Structures are given as structure tokens and as C-alpha cells.
CSV table of C-alpha atoms and ligand atoms in Angstrom, one decimal:
chain,number,residue,atom,x,y,z
A,30,UNK,CA,-19.1,-85.7,50.7
A,31,UNK,CA,-21.9,-86.7,48.3
A,32,UNK,CA,-24.1,-88.0,51.1
A,33,UNK,CA,-23.8,-84.9,53.3
A,34,UNK,CA,-24.1,-82.6,50.3
A,35,UNK,CA,-27.5,-84.1,49.4
A,36,UNK,CA,-28.7,-84.1,53.0
A,37,UNK,CA,-27.5,-80.7,53.9
A,38,UNK,CA,-27.8,-78.6,50.8
A,39,UNK,CA,-30.0,-80.4,48.2
A,40,UNK,CA,-32.6,-82.4,50.2
A,41,UNK,CA,-35.4,-80.4,48.4
A,42,UNK,CA,-34.2,-81.9,45.1
A,43,UNK,CA,-32.7,-85.2,45.8
A,44,UNK,CA,-33.2,-88.2,48.1
A,45,UNK,CA,-30.7,-90.9,49.1
A,46,UNK,CA,-32.8,-94.0,48.7
A,47,UNK,CA,-30.2,-96.5,49.8
A,48,UNK,CA,-26.6,-97.1,50.9
A,49,UNK,CA,-24.4,-100.0,49.9
A,50,UNK,CA,-21.0,-101.1,51.3
A,51,UNK,CA,-19.1,-104.4,51.8
A,52,UNK,CA,-18.5,-103.6,55.4
A,53,UNK,CA,-21.6,-103.9,57.7
A,54,UNK,CA,-20.2,-101.6,60.4
A,55,UNK,CA,-19.4,-98.7,58.0
A,56,UNK,CA,-22.7,-99.2,56.3
A,57,UNK,CA,-24.6,-98.8,59.5
A,58,UNK,CA,-22.6,-95.8,60.6
A,59,UNK,CA,-23.3,-94.1,57.3
A,60,UNK,CA,-27.0,-95.0,57.5
A,61,UNK,CA,-27.1,-93.3,61.0
A,62,UNK,CA,-25.5,-90.2,59.5
A,63,UNK,CA,-28.0,-90.2,56.6
A,64,UNK,CA,-31.2,-90.8,58.6
A,65,UNK,CA,-33.5,-87.9,59.2
A,66,UNK,CA,-34.9,-87.7,62.7
A,67,UNK,CA,-38.4,-89.2,63.1
A,68,UNK,CA,-38.1,-91.5,60.0
A,69,UNK,CA,-37.3,-95.2,59.5
A,70,UNK,CA,-33.9,-94.2,58.2
A,71,UNK,CA,-32.2,-95.2,54.9
A,72,UNK,CA,-32.3,-98.6,53.4
A,73,UNK,CA,-28.9,-100.4,53.5
A,74,UNK,CA,-27.6,-103.3,51.4
A,75,UNK,CA,-24.4,-105.2,51.5
A,76,UNK,CA,-22.3,-105.3,48.4
A,77,UNK,CA,-23.6,-108.8,47.4
A,78,UNK,CA,-27.1,-107.4,47.3
A,79,UNK,CA,-26.4,-104.5,45.0
A,80,UNK,CA,-28.7,-105.9,42.2
A,81,UNK,CA,-31.5,-106.3,44.8
A,82,UNK,CA,-30.9,-102.7,45.9
A,83,UNK,CA,-31.4,-101.6,42.3
A,84,UNK,CA,-34.5,-103.7,41.9
A,85,UNK,CA,-36.1,-102.6,45.2
A,86,UNK,CA,-35.2,-98.9,45.3
A,87,UNK,CA,-35.0,-98.0,41.6
A,88,UNK,CA,-32.5,-95.2,41.9
A,89,UNK,CA,-32.0,-92.9,39.0
A,90,UNK,CA,-28.4,-92.3,39.8
A,91,UNK,CA,-25.7,-94.4,41.5
A,92,UNK,CA,-22.8,-92.7,43.2
A,93,UNK,CA,-19.6,-94.9,43.1
A,94,UNK,CA,-17.0,-94.2,45.8
A,95,UNK,CA,-15.4,-97.6,46.3
A,96,UNK,CA,-11.7,-98.4,45.9
A,97,UNK,CA,-10.7,-97.6,42.3
A,98,UNK,CA,-10.5,-101.2,40.9
A,99,UNK,CA,-14.2,-101.7,41.6
A,100,UNK,CA,-15.5,-98.6,39.8
A,101,UNK,CA,-15.9,-100.2,36.5
A,102,UNK,CA,-18.0,-103.1,37.7
A,103,UNK,CA,-20.4,-100.8,39.5
A,104,UNK,CA,-20.6,-98.3,36.6
A,105,UNK,CA,-21.4,-101.1,34.1
A,106,UNK,CA,-24.0,-102.7,36.4
A,107,UNK,CA,-25.6,-99.3,37.0
A,108,UNK,CA,-25.7,-98.5,33.3
A,109,UNK,CA,-27.3,-101.9,32.5
A,110,UNK,CA,-29.9,-101.3,35.1
A,111,UNK,CA,-30.8,-98.0,33.4
A,112,UNK,CA,-29.1,-95.7,36.0
A,113,UNK,CA,-26.7,-92.8,35.4
A,114,UNK,CA,-23.6,-92.7,37.5
A,115,UNK,CA,-21.6,-90.1,39.5
A,116,UNK,CA,-18.1,-91.7,39.9
A,117,UNK,CA,-15.2,-90.7,42.1
A,118,UNK,CA,-11.9,-90.3,40.3
A,119,UNK,CA,-10.2,-92.2,38.7
A,120,UNK,CA,-12.9,-93.5,36.2
A,121,UNK,CA,-11.0,-96.8,36.4
A,122,UNK,CA,-7.4,-98.1,36.5
A,123,UNK,CA,-6.6,-100.2,33.4
A,124,UNK,CA,-7.5,-100.7,29.7
A,125,UNK,CA,-9.7,-103.8,30.0
A,126,UNK,CA,-11.9,-102.1,32.6
A,127,UNK,CA,-12.0,-98.9,30.5
A,128,UNK,CA,-13.2,-100.9,27.5
A,129,UNK,CA,-16.0,-102.4,29.6
A,130,UNK,CA,-17.1,-98.9,30.6
A,131,UNK,CA,-16.9,-97.4,27.1
A,132,UNK,CA,-18.7,-100.4,25.5
A,133,UNK,CA,-21.5,-100.3,28.2
A,134,UNK,CA,-21.9,-96.6,27.8
A,135,UNK,CA,-22.3,-97.0,24.0
A,136,UNK,CA,-24.7,-99.9,24.5
A,137,UNK,CA,-26.9,-98.2,27.1
A,138,UNK,CA,-26.6,-94.5,26.4
A,139,UNK,CA,-26.4,-93.8,30.1
A,140,UNK,CA,-24.1,-91.1,31.5
A,141,UNK,CA,-21.2,-91.1,34.0
A,142,UNK,CA,-20.0,-87.9,35.6
A,143,UNK,CA,-16.4,-88.1,36.9
A,144,UNK,CA,-16.0,-85.7,39.7
A,145,UNK,CA,-12.8,-83.8,38.9
A,146,UNK,CA,-13.1,-81.3,41.7
A,147,UNK,CA,-9.8,-79.5,40.9
A,148,UNK,CA,-11.3,-78.1,37.7
A,149,UNK,CA,-13.8,-76.1,39.8
A,150,UNK,CA,-11.3,-74.2,42.0
A,151,UNK,CA,-11.4,-70.6,40.9
A,152,UNK,CA,-7.6,-70.4,40.7
A,153,UNK,CA,-7.5,-73.3,38.2
A,154,UNK,CA,-10.5,-71.9,36.3
A,155,UNK,CA,-8.6,-68.6,35.9
A,156,UNK,CA,-5.7,-70.5,34.2
A,157,UNK,CA,-8.1,-72.2,31.8
A,158,UNK,CA,-9.6,-68.8,30.9
A,159,UNK,CA,-6.1,-67.3,30.3
A,160,UNK,CA,-5.1,-70.1,28.0
A,161,UNK,CA,-8.4,-70.5,26.2
A,162,UNK,CA,-8.5,-66.8,25.5
A,163,UNK,CA,-5.1,-66.9,23.8
A,164,UNK,CA,-3.4,-64.5,26.4
A,165,UNK,CA,-0.1,-66.3,26.0
A,166,UNK,CA,-0.6,-67.3,22.4
A,167,UNK,CA,-0.2,-71.0,21.6
A,168,UNK,CA,1.0,-73.2,24.5
A,169,UNK,CA,4.1,-75.0,23.4
A,170,UNK,CA,5.7,-76.5,26.6
A,171,UNK,CA,4.6,-77.1,30.2
A,172,UNK,CA,6.5,-78.0,33.4
A,173,UNK,CA,4.2,-79.4,36.0
A,174,UNK,CA,5.4,-80.6,39.5
A,175,UNK,CA,3.1,-81.9,42.2
A,176,UNK,CA,4.4,-82.7,45.6
A,177,UNK,CA,2.5,-84.7,48.3
A,178,UNK,CA,3.8,-84.3,51.8
A,179,UNK,CA,4.7,-86.9,54.4
A,180,UNK,CA,1.2,-87.1,55.8
A,181,UNK,CA,-1.0,-87.1,52.7
A,182,UNK,CA,1.6,-88.9,50.5
A,183,UNK,CA,2.3,-91.5,53.2
A,184,UNK,CA,-1.4,-92.4,53.4
A,185,UNK,CA,-1.3,-94.1,49.9
A,186,UNK,CA,1.3,-96.5,51.2
A,187,UNK,CA,-0.9,-97.7,54.2
A,188,UNK,CA,-3.9,-99.2,52.5
A,189,UNK,CA,-5.4,-100.5,49.3
A,190,UNK,CA,-3.8,-97.8,47.1
A,191,UNK,CA,-0.4,-99.4,47.8
A,192,UNK,CA,-0.9,-102.1,45.2
A,193,UNK,CA,-1.2,-101.3,41.5
A,194,UNK,CA,-4.0,-103.8,41.0
A,195,UNK,CA,-6.2,-101.8,43.3
A,196,UNK,CA,-5.3,-98.2,42.4
A,197,UNK,CA,-3.3,-98.3,39.2
A,198,UNK,CA,-0.5,-96.7,41.2
A,199,UNK,CA,-0.2,-93.0,41.9
A,200,UNK,CA,0.2,-92.2,38.1
A,201,UNK,CA,-3.4,-93.3,37.7
A,202,UNK,CA,-5.0,-92.9,41.2
A,203,UNK,CA,-3.5,-89.4,42.0
A,204,UNK,CA,-2.3,-88.1,38.6
A,205,UNK,CA,-5.7,-88.6,37.0
A,206,UNK,CA,-6.5,-85.2,38.6
A,207,UNK,CA,-3.3,-83.6,37.2
A,208,UNK,CA,-3.5,-85.2,33.8
A,209,UNK,CA,-7.2,-84.2,33.6
A,210,UNK,CA,-6.2,-80.6,34.4
A,211,UNK,CA,-3.5,-80.7,31.7
A,212,UNK,CA,-6.0,-82.0,29.1
A,213,UNK,CA,-8.6,-79.4,30.1
A,214,UNK,CA,-6.1,-76.5,30.3
A,215,UNK,CA,-4.5,-77.3,27.0
A,216,UNK,CA,-7.8,-78.3,25.3
A,217,UNK,CA,-6.0,-81.3,23.9
A,218,UNK,CA,-5.3,-85.0,24.4
A,219,UNK,CA,-2.1,-86.9,25.1
A,220,UNK,CA,-0.6,-88.9,22.3
A,221,UNK,CA,2.8,-90.3,23.5
A,222,UNK,CA,4.3,-90.8,27.0
A,223,UNK,CA,7.7,-91.8,28.3
A,224,UNK,CA,8.0,-92.3,32.0
A,225,UNK,CA,10.2,-93.3,34.9
A,226,UNK,CA,9.1,-94.4,38.3
A,227,UNK,CA,10.4,-96.1,41.4
A,228,UNK,CA,9.8,-96.5,45.1
A,229,UNK,CA,12.7,-94.4,46.5
A,230,UNK,CA,11.4,-93.5,50.0
A,231,UNK,CA,8.7,-95.8,51.4
A,232,UNK,CA,11.0,-98.8,51.7
A,233,UNK,CA,12.4,-101.0,54.5
A,234,UNK,CA,15.8,-99.3,54.0
A,235,UNK,CA,14.3,-95.9,55.0
A,236,UNK,CA,12.8,-97.4,58.2
A,237,UNK,CA,16.3,-98.8,59.1
A,238,UNK,CA,17.9,-95.4,58.4
A,239,UNK,CA,15.3,-93.8,60.7
A,240,UNK,CA,16.1,-96.2,63.6
A,241,UNK,CA,12.8,-98.2,63.1
A,242,UNK,CA,14.4,-101.6,62.7
A,243,UNK,CA,11.9,-103.4,64.9
A,244,UNK,CA,8.8,-101.9,63.2
A,245,UNK,CA,5.5,-103.9,63.2
A,246,UNK,CA,3.2,-104.8,60.4
A,247,UNK,CA,0.8,-102.0,61.4
A,248,UNK,CA,0.8,-98.9,63.6
A,249,UNK,CA,-1.7,-100.3,66.1
A,250,UNK,CA,0.7,-102.9,67.4
A,251,UNK,CA,4.0,-101.5,66.3
A,252,UNK,CA,6.7,-101.6,69.0
A,253,UNK,CA,8.5,-98.5,67.6
A,254,UNK,CA,5.3,-96.4,66.8
A,255,UNK,CA,6.2,-93.8,69.5
A,256,UNK,CA,9.3,-92.8,67.7
A,257,UNK,CA,7.9,-93.0,64.2
A,258,UNK,CA,6.8,-89.7,62.5
A,259,UNK,CA,4.6,-91.8,60.2
A,260,UNK,CA,2.5,-93.4,62.9
A,261,UNK,CA,-1.2,-93.3,62.3
A,262,UNK,CA,-3.0,-93.7,65.6
A,263,UNK,CA,-6.6,-94.3,64.6
A,264,UNK,CA,-7.8,-94.4,68.2
A,265,UNK,CA,-7.0,-90.7,68.6
A,266,UNK,CA,-9.2,-89.5,65.7
A,267,UNK,CA,-13.0,-89.9,66.1
A,268,UNK,CA,-13.7,-90.4,62.4
A,269,UNK,CA,-10.8,-92.9,61.8
A,270,UNK,CA,-11.8,-94.8,64.9
A,271,UNK,CA,-15.5,-95.0,64.1
A,272,UNK,CA,-15.1,-95.7,60.3
A,273,UNK,CA,-12.0,-97.9,60.2
A,274,UNK,CA,-10.7,-99.1,63.6
A,275,UNK,CA,-14.1,-100.2,64.9
A,276,UNK,CA,-15.0,-101.7,61.4
A,277,UNK,CA,-11.8,-103.7,60.8
A,278,UNK,CA,-13.0,-107.0,62.5
A,279,UNK,CA,-15.7,-107.3,59.7
A,280,UNK,CA,-13.4,-107.5,56.7
A,281,UNK,CA,-9.7,-107.2,57.9
A,282,UNK,CA,-9.3,-103.8,56.1
A,283,UNK,CA,-6.4,-102.4,58.2
A,284,UNK,CA,-5.9,-98.7,57.4
A,285,UNK,CA,-2.6,-98.3,59.2
A,286,UNK,CA,-0.3,-100.8,57.5
A,287,UNK,CA,3.4,-99.9,57.8
A,288,UNK,CA,4.4,-97.5,55.1
A,289,UNK,CA,7.9,-99.1,54.8
A,290,UNK,CA,6.7,-102.6,53.9
A,291,UNK,CA,8.6,-104.5,51.3
A,292,UNK,CA,5.4,-105.8,49.6
A,293,UNK,CA,4.3,-102.3,48.5
A,294,UNK,CA,3.9,-102.3,44.7
A,295,UNK,CA,3.5,-98.6,43.8
A,296,UNK,CA,6.0,-95.9,43.1
A,297,UNK,CA,6.6,-92.8,45.2
A,298,UNK,CA,8.8,-90.9,42.7
A,299,UNK,CA,7.5,-90.5,39.1
A,300,UNK,CA,8.3,-88.4,36.1
A,301,UNK,CA,6.8,-88.4,32.7
A,302,UNK,CA,7.3,-86.6,29.4
A,303,UNK,CA,4.1,-86.2,27.5
A,304,UNK,CA,3.3,-85.2,23.9
A,305,UNK,CA,-0.1,-83.7,23.1
A,306,UNK,CA,-2.1,-83.7,19.9
A,307,UNK,CA,-1.9,-79.9,19.9
A,308,UNK,CA,1.9,-80.1,19.5
A,309,UNK,CA,2.5,-79.0,23.1
A,310,UNK,CA,4.8,-81.1,25.3
A,311,UNK,CA,4.9,-81.5,29.1
A,312,UNK,CA,7.3,-82.6,31.8
A,313,UNK,CA,5.5,-83.9,34.9
A,314,UNK,CA,6.9,-84.9,38.3
A,315,UNK,CA,5.0,-86.4,41.2
A,316,UNK,CA,6.6,-87.2,44.6
A,317,UNK,CA,4.9,-88.5,47.7
A,318,UNK,CA,7.3,-87.7,50.5
A,319,UNK,CA,7.9,-84.0,50.1
A,320,UNK,CA,8.6,-81.7,53.1
A,321,UNK,CA,5.7,-79.5,51.8
A,322,UNK,CA,2.6,-80.1,49.7
A,323,UNK,CA,1.4,-78.3,46.6
A,324,UNK,CA,2.0,-77.7,42.9
A,325,UNK,CA,4.1,-75.6,40.6
A,326,UNK,CA,3.3,-75.2,36.9
A,327,UNK,CA,4.7,-73.1,34.1
A,328,UNK,CA,3.0,-72.8,30.7
A,329,UNK,CA,5.3,-71.5,28.0
A,330,UNK,CA,3.4,-69.9,25.1
A,331,UNK,CA,4.2,-68.1,21.9
A,332,UNK,CA,3.3,-64.7,23.5
A,333,UNK,CA,4.5,-65.2,27.0
A,334,UNK,CA,4.2,-67.5,30.0
A,335,UNK,CA,2.1,-68.3,33.0
A,336,UNK,CA,3.6,-69.5,36.3
A,337,UNK,CA,1.2,-70.8,38.9
A,338,UNK,CA,2.2,-72.0,42.4
A,339,UNK,CA,0.0,-73.3,45.2
A,340,UNK,CA,1.4,-74.1,48.6
A,341,UNK,CA,-1.3,-76.2,50.3
A,342,UNK,CA,0.8,-77.2,53.3
A,343,UNK,CA,4.0,-75.4,54.4
A,344,UNK,CA,5.5,-78.4,56.1
A,345,UNK,CA,5.0,-81.4,58.3
A,346,UNK,CA,6.4,-81.0,61.8
A,347,UNK,CA,6.4,-84.0,64.1
A,348,UNK,CA,3.5,-85.6,62.1
A,349,UNK,CA,1.4,-82.4,62.2
A,350,UNK,CA,0.8,-80.4,59.0
A,351,UNK,CA,1.1,-76.6,58.9
A,352,UNK,CA,-1.6,-75.7,56.4
A,353,UNK,CA,-1.0,-72.7,54.2
A,354,UNK,CA,-3.6,-70.0,54.0
A,355,UNK,CA,-5.3,-68.9,50.7
A,356,UNK,CA,-2.6,-66.4,50.0
A,357,UNK,CA,-0.3,-69.2,49.2
A,358,UNK,CA,-1.7,-69.3,45.7
A,359,UNK,CA,0.1,-67.2,43.1
A,360,UNK,CA,-0.3,-66.8,39.4
A,361,UNK,CA,2.2,-64.7,37.4
A,362,UNK,CA,1.6,-63.6,33.9
A,363,UNK,CA,4.7,-62.6,31.9
A,364,UNK,CA,4.0,-61.4,28.4
A,365,UNK,CA,6.9,-60.9,26.0
A,366,UNK,CA,8.2,-57.3,26.2
A,367,UNK,CA,6.4,-56.6,29.4
A,368,UNK,CA,7.5,-57.0,33.1
A,369,UNK,CA,6.0,-60.0,34.9
A,370,UNK,CA,2.8,-59.2,36.9
A,371,UNK,CA,1.1,-61.1,39.7
A,372,UNK,CA,-2.6,-61.6,38.9
A,373,UNK,CA,-5.4,-61.3,41.5
A,374,UNK,CA,-6.3,-64.9,42.1
A,375,UNK,CA,-10.0,-65.4,42.8
A,376,UNK,CA,-10.8,-67.2,46.0
A,377,UNK,CA,-13.6,-69.3,47.3
A,378,UNK,CA,-14.4,-71.2,50.5
A,379,UNK,CA,-14.7,-74.9,50.8
A,380,UNK,CA,-12.6,-78.1,50.3
A,381,UNK,CA,-10.1,-78.4,47.5
A,382,UNK,CA,-9.5,-74.6,47.2
A,383,UNK,CA,-13.2,-73.8,47.1
A,384,UNK,CA,-13.8,-76.4,44.3
A,385,UNK,CA,-16.1,-78.9,46.0
A,386,UNK,CA,-19.1,-76.6,46.7
A,387,UNK,CA,-19.1,-75.3,43.1
A,388,UNK,CA,-18.8,-78.8,41.7
A,389,UNK,CA,-21.6,-80.1,43.9
A,390,UNK,CA,-23.8,-77.2,42.8
A,391,UNK,CA,-23.3,-78.2,39.1
A,392,UNK,CA,-24.0,-81.8,39.9
A,393,UNK,CA,-27.1,-81.5,42.1
A,394,UNK,CA,-28.7,-78.2,41.0
A,395,UNK,CA,-27.3,-77.3,37.6
A,396,UNK,CA,-30.2,-75.0,36.8
A,397,UNK,CA,-29.2,-72.7,39.8
A,398,UNK,CA,-25.7,-72.3,38.5
A,399,UNK,CA,-24.3,-69.9,35.8
A,400,UNK,CA,-23.9,-71.6,32.4
A,401,UNK,CA,-20.6,-73.4,32.6
A,402,UNK,CA,-18.4,-71.3,30.2
A,403,UNK,CA,-15.4,-73.4,31.2
A,404,UNK,CA,-16.8,-76.8,30.2
A,405,UNK,CA,-15.9,-78.3,33.6
A,406,UNK,CA,-18.3,-81.2,33.7
A,407,UNK,CA,-16.5,-84.5,32.9
A,408,UNK,CA,-18.1,-87.5,31.3
A,409,UNK,CA,-16.7,-91.0,30.3
A,410,UNK,CA,-14.6,-89.3,27.5
A,411,UNK,CA,-12.8,-86.8,29.8
A,412,UNK,CA,-12.6,-89.6,32.5
A,413,UNK,CA,-10.9,-91.9,30.0
A,414,UNK,CA,-8.4,-89.3,28.7
A,415,UNK,CA,-7.5,-88.4,32.3
A,416,UNK,CA,-6.3,-92.0,33.0
A,417,UNK,CA,-4.7,-92.8,29.6
A,418,UNK,CA,-1.6,-90.7,30.4
A,419,UNK,CA,-1.1,-92.6,33.6
A,420,UNK,CA,-1.9,-96.0,32.1
A,421,UNK,CA,0.6,-95.3,29.3
A,422,UNK,CA,3.2,-94.0,31.9
A,423,UNK,CA,2.8,-97.3,33.8
A,424,UNK,CA,3.4,-99.2,30.6
A,425,UNK,CA,6.4,-97.1,29.8
A,426,UNK,CA,7.9,-97.7,33.2
A,427,UNK,CA,7.5,-101.4,32.7
A,428,UNK,CA,8.9,-101.6,29.2
A,429,UNK,CA,11.4,-98.6,29.2
A,430,UNK,CA,9.9,-97.5,25.9
A,431,UNK,CA,7.8,-94.6,24.6
A,432,UNK,CA,4.1,-95.5,24.6
A,433,UNK,CA,1.9,-94.3,21.7
A,434,UNK,CA,-1.6,-93.9,23.1
A,435,UNK,CA,-3.6,-94.2,19.8
A,436,UNK,CA,-1.8,-97.5,19.0
A,437,UNK,CA,-2.4,-98.7,22.6
A,438,UNK,CA,-6.1,-98.0,22.2
A,439,UNK,CA,-6.3,-99.6,18.8
A,440,UNK,CA,-4.6,-102.7,19.9
A,441,UNK,CA,-7.3,-103.1,22.6
A,442,UNK,CA,-10.2,-102.2,20.4
A,443,UNK,CA,-11.1,-99.1,22.5
A,444,UNK,CA,-12.8,-96.3,20.6
A,445,UNK,CA,-13.3,-93.1,22.7
B,25,NAD,N1,-11.8,-86.5,44.5
B,25,NAD,C1,-11.0,-86.6,45.5
B,25,NAD,O1,-10.4,-85.6,45.9
B,25,NAD,C2,-11.0,-87.9,46.3
B,25,NAD,C3,-10.5,-87.9,47.6
B,25,NAD,C4,-10.5,-89.1,48.3
B,25,NAD,C5,-11.0,-90.2,47.7
B,25,NAD,N2,-11.4,-90.2,46.4
B,25,NAD,C6,-11.9,-91.4,45.7
B,25,NAD,O2,-12.9,-92.0,46.5
B,25,NAD,C7,-12.9,-93.4,46.4
B,25,NAD,C8,-12.9,-94.0,47.8
B,25,NAD,O3,-11.7,-93.6,48.5
B,25,NAD,P1,-11.6,-93.6,50.1
B,25,NAD,O4,-10.3,-93.0,50.4
B,25,NAD,O5,-12.9,-93.1,50.6
B,25,NAD,O6,-11.5,-95.2,50.3
B,25,NAD,P2,-12.0,-96.0,51.6
B,25,NAD,O7,-11.3,-97.3,51.6
B,25,NAD,O8,-11.9,-95.1,52.8
B,25,NAD,O9,-13.6,-96.2,51.4
B,25,NAD,C9,-14.0,-97.1,50.4
B,25,NAD,C10,-15.3,-97.7,50.8
B,25,NAD,O10,-15.8,-98.6,49.8
B,25,NAD,C11,-16.2,-99.8,50.5
B,25,NAD,N3,-16.1,-101.0,49.7
B,25,NAD,C12,-15.0,-101.8,49.5
B,25,NAD,N4,-15.3,-102.8,48.6
B,25,NAD,C13,-16.6,-102.6,48.3
B,25,NAD,C14,-17.5,-103.3,47.4
B,25,NAD,N5,-17.1,-104.4,46.8
B,25,NAD,N6,-18.7,-102.8,47.3
B,25,NAD,C15,-19.2,-101.7,47.9
B,25,NAD,N7,-18.4,-101.0,48.8
B,25,NAD,C16,-17.1,-101.5,48.9
B,25,NAD,C17,-15.3,-99.9,51.8
B,25,NAD,O11,-15.8,-100.7,52.8
B,25,NAD,C18,-15.3,-98.4,52.2
B,25,NAD,O12,-16.4,-98.1,53.0
B,25,NAD,C19,-11.6,-93.8,45.6
B,25,NAD,O13,-12.0,-94.1,44.2
B,25,NAD,C20,-10.8,-92.5,45.7
B,25,NAD,O14,-10.0,-92.3,44.5
B,25,NAD,C21,-11.5,-89.0,45.7
């Protein structure tokens, strides 16, 4: 996304000076895509040569889009080399790495932007405006449910995300978006979290119930793939074939591991109760095997409530997703003493509900954009708060206790 955005839309302002990846095949494919005709192309470096890349090319900004557990290392090395960073979500996955980032930021004064694209979708910005302007008074209680379907949700159980040491589990990897939205919508920060989580669906027992007893370790050589709705056939998709199937001999990164494996370490069913500094409380649910995909949220305020629903995918039929159109977003405002009314929800074109092009505009050409009244840009502070709910929820699942976030930070010497 970042590469193509610079090349296609912002080439007059920015230049990609080098690409870096641990996988030589993917690196060379990306370099081909980034090379302008008639030039010598873009410099490439394997991951071990990252410091040489910095020394040779002297970039001013490093874009980090590796698996989550590696973000902190690259952010700190980039800061130390005098670079700013644009980092994919989540900022990082645990407290020790968070401390490394916070300390390095304070030491170097460099900046990291965490790309929370959801903040930029017009439907979500409208909610921020309604709440910030006091339309429903003070927000007291929130119910927030996010459902991933059996294509998108299943994908986290096939590859590196499936272990908490790589992704922090879905309460960090995925919910960082949702908890960031809550922090931003409420204009507050989480203080206490109690959570439950388990793997209820992506288990060997489910495979047995589906008649997939003889399943293989991965789809590519699975004897029952033909009758499995969760099969990922990378050979049939040009991008998956080129970027993953044809690259796997280099590093053994298999993108189609069986979603029903015993060894999976993350949850697929998670609920959390969260208290905020503002006094508001929230109930949150995330599932990863829903028949449809989208979100439902209700904000209860002292003057009324807001109910927002977004159906992104109507359902999954034989492995194919039926995408909903833009009309599947509704926001209802119900003020006390008045009938409920459906609001006109602003729309925009582009990925993530029209969010990505707006976000990329603010990142790569901020002077061409309207001043950001909604404070959507996210730095290390917003990035940190967005993962702290999930990190606390993981700790709560492990201990069965309520986790107090200020105490958790104090115990680790983290000052945000
Ligand atoms: N904002 C969003 O909506 C969104 C969507 C998808 C992914 N993401 C984020 O993007 C990041 C990448 O996710 P993905 O799905 O593209 O993963 P991926 O596995 O498809 O790609 C990761 C890339 O990093 C490379 N890599 C692995 N180890 C490396 C190392 N040590 N040094 C350099 N490169 C290394 C891999 O070879 C691969 O090319 C994640 O942090 C994820 O959370 C964000």
C-alpha cells in the first residue's frame, strides 16, 4: 500500500530509496513493482543488511510493515539512525518492546506515525464529531462487537499471527484498531480491563466434526482440501502465488497452514470489560468465525444514544465472500424525548471504507489536506494506548483477574 501510494500518487514529493525484506524472492518482486521504466530500479537489502541500507541510502523515513513482533526492533534502529518511522499497526505487541520504543523516542526525539486507517473513514469520523460536539451528552457506556468472517478471520490462524509471541493474539493484533477507535471516540484512556478468551472454533475437534479427520499440515498437500471450506489454494491467486507460494522455498514461510492445528496459540473468541479514565465503561466482543463480517456499536450518553452498524461482508458461501455495498453502513441517533433518526452517513471510495486514500494524503502530502479537526494522526502515545487494552486483556485472561493499567505501566517503568 505505502509503496504503490508513493509511486502512483506522491512521486513528485517522495522517493523510495530502498526496499528491505528477509525473503529474497519477495524483495525482488517488490523491487520490480517499484522500478520506474528506464531506470536502474530500486536498491534492495536483505534484513541482515538493514544498517548498511541506512548508511548507504540515508532515508529520512522508514516504513515498517513486517510481522508485528519485529516492529519495535526496526523502530528503535530507525530512531537511533536519525529517521522518522511510519509503522503498521500494532505499534508493538508487549510491554518490554513498548518500553524500548518509548525510551528510544524520548532519547532521540524522532517520530513514529502508526497508521490507524479506520480513524479516517468518513463514517467513523462522523461518530467522533457527534461525540466530541456533545450531541449525546457525556458518554457513559459502550457496547462494541466486531465479527470477522470465516475467510478473513480464518487467515489469522494460517500463518505467523497464530502464535501470541508473533502477534500478541487478536486482542493486540486486530483489536488495536478497535481499542484505538474507542480511545479516540471517547477522548479517553483505558484504566482497567477484565477479559475472557479461548479458542472455541479453530480446533482439531471442529475439523473432525466437519468430516476432515485426515487433514494435512497445510492446504497445498492436504488430502481433504477439496471438501474443506477453509482451503486456501495459493496457486489459484496470482498475488498469493507470486508473493508467497513461489517465495516459500527461501524461508519456509507457509501461508496456508491448517487452521485447525492443535499448536495454534491465539484465541478466536474474546470478550473484555473496560473502564476508562473518563468514567465510561465498555463491553467488547471479537469473534473470528462469524457467518458475516462487520461491527456493531452503541454509545449510551446522558442525552441519548448512537447506534452504528457496518456490514462489510454479508456472508461466506462455499469459501466466497459476498461483499456488502456502501449502504450497509447505518448510524442512528436517538436523543431522549425524540424519535430515533437515521443519519446520512458520508461515503468515500477506497480501501477500508474510503479511509486509506485520506490517511495516505495526510501522511504523504499533509499541506494539500484540510487541517485535521479530528486529530486523526497517531503517534507513539496513541499507538501505545491502542495496545495497552489488549495487553491488559491478555494478562487478565492469563490470571483471571482485573488488570489495572497504570499499575501495570508503573511496575515496568513505562511512562507514556
Ligand atoms: N492496517 C491494516 O489494515 C493492515 C492490514 C494488513 C496488515 N497490516 C500490518 O502489516 C504488517 C505486515 O502484515 P502482512 O499481512 O503484510 O504480513 P506478511 O507476512 O504478508 O508480510 C510481512 C513481510 O515482512 C517480511 N519480513 C519478515 N521478517 C522480516 C525481517 N526480519 N526483516 C524484514 N522483513 C521481514 C516478510 O518476508 C514479508 O514480506 C503487520 O504488522 C500487520 O499488522 C495492517
